[in-house]
Amino acid sequence: MKIKGYSIRMKSMGRAKAIFAILLLFVLLQGCKKEFNNEPELISSHKPSDAMSTLANSSTSYMISFSGYDWVVKNSPLTTRGPGNNYWSAANVWVDSRGYLHLKLAKNTKTGKWECAEIASVNSFGMGTYQFSIEGRVDKLDRNVVLGLFNYSGLDYYDEMDIEFARWGKKSNPNLNCTLYPAEGSVGTPWSGSAEFALNGTYSTYRFNRTLTSVLFQGLHGFTNDNSNLFFSKTCTESFISPKPMPILLNLWLFQGNIPSDKNSVEIIIQRFSYTP
């Protein structure tokens, strides 16, 4: 019999040895149970636990629940991965007691590496409206910091639909960008729209509405389900719009792996994500 690398042979034993083996097996089972029950969840009351921070130094996969959906958390603290050839830490992602998602970008004091945050929905979503309620001054992110809200099929340069808060390393670049990549098998140049914006507070709403013939991107001051306080609106009507159902990804990362020019950590709160077919 094998349990987590332990092997106990029950054949050819005397009664005393068999009883001892059974007792040992019980102890091992209890140890395994304790080890399993002590694995920290990513859903914490306010911040990542110390145990989570420790486990985040491995390549273990993690899951969270946010806004009624399950999400996979990217964790790669030892090896760089895209976008931007960055390090990613599960400790930089958590859901607080109110159900709000926190994404953090920060320097790991033990390794000296800057670590990013990303989650991907288990569910795939198709035509409809995607809405994000954001807490944080996304209009004032450092020029090397990127916050992304997007559909992604897993195939680079195809199908993707993005809202990204980024200056792509240059202070003179606009801070809000939306991009749409051609459907797989289509020919065309990615469509994009951008704008410089300034928020009137720490709350803002962003959405995109997908149809087979157009994708409407919007940004609004405050939290709203209508078009009041609209400050950004761009519509893509290219013929190559993807019909694919795709997961939603949310990430906070460093452009080309360059650390923030101000060397400050960043934390953004996404209070809610909703999808309406």
XYZ file of N, CA, C and O in Angstrom, residues 3 28 93 111 150 195 221 243:
32
model
N 1.059 5.548 0.223
C 0.421 6.824 0.519
C 1.485 7.909 0.541
O 2.394 7.902 1.377
N -0.005 7.948 9.448
C 0.326 8.567 8.165
C -0.897 9.214 7.527
O -0.824 10.308 6.968
N -2.431 37.918 -5.211
C -3.840 37.850 -5.591
C -4.641 37.355 -4.394
O -4.307 36.330 -3.806
N 13.584 37.764 -2.351
C 14.303 37.433 -3.584
C 14.809 38.663 -4.331
O 15.673 38.550 -5.198
N -9.359 41.592 -20.171
C -9.472 41.162 -21.555
C -9.951 39.720 -21.729
O -9.824 38.889 -20.837
N -6.815 56.833 -25.501
C -7.174 58.166 -25.030
C -6.418 58.471 -23.749
O -6.034 57.553 -23.009
N -16.914 57.324 -15.149
C -16.600 57.718 -13.780
C -17.566 57.048 -12.815
O -18.762 56.898 -13.112
N -15.752 35.260 -33.122
C -16.984 34.761 -32.503
C -16.719 33.806 -31.342
O -17.644 33.302 -30.720
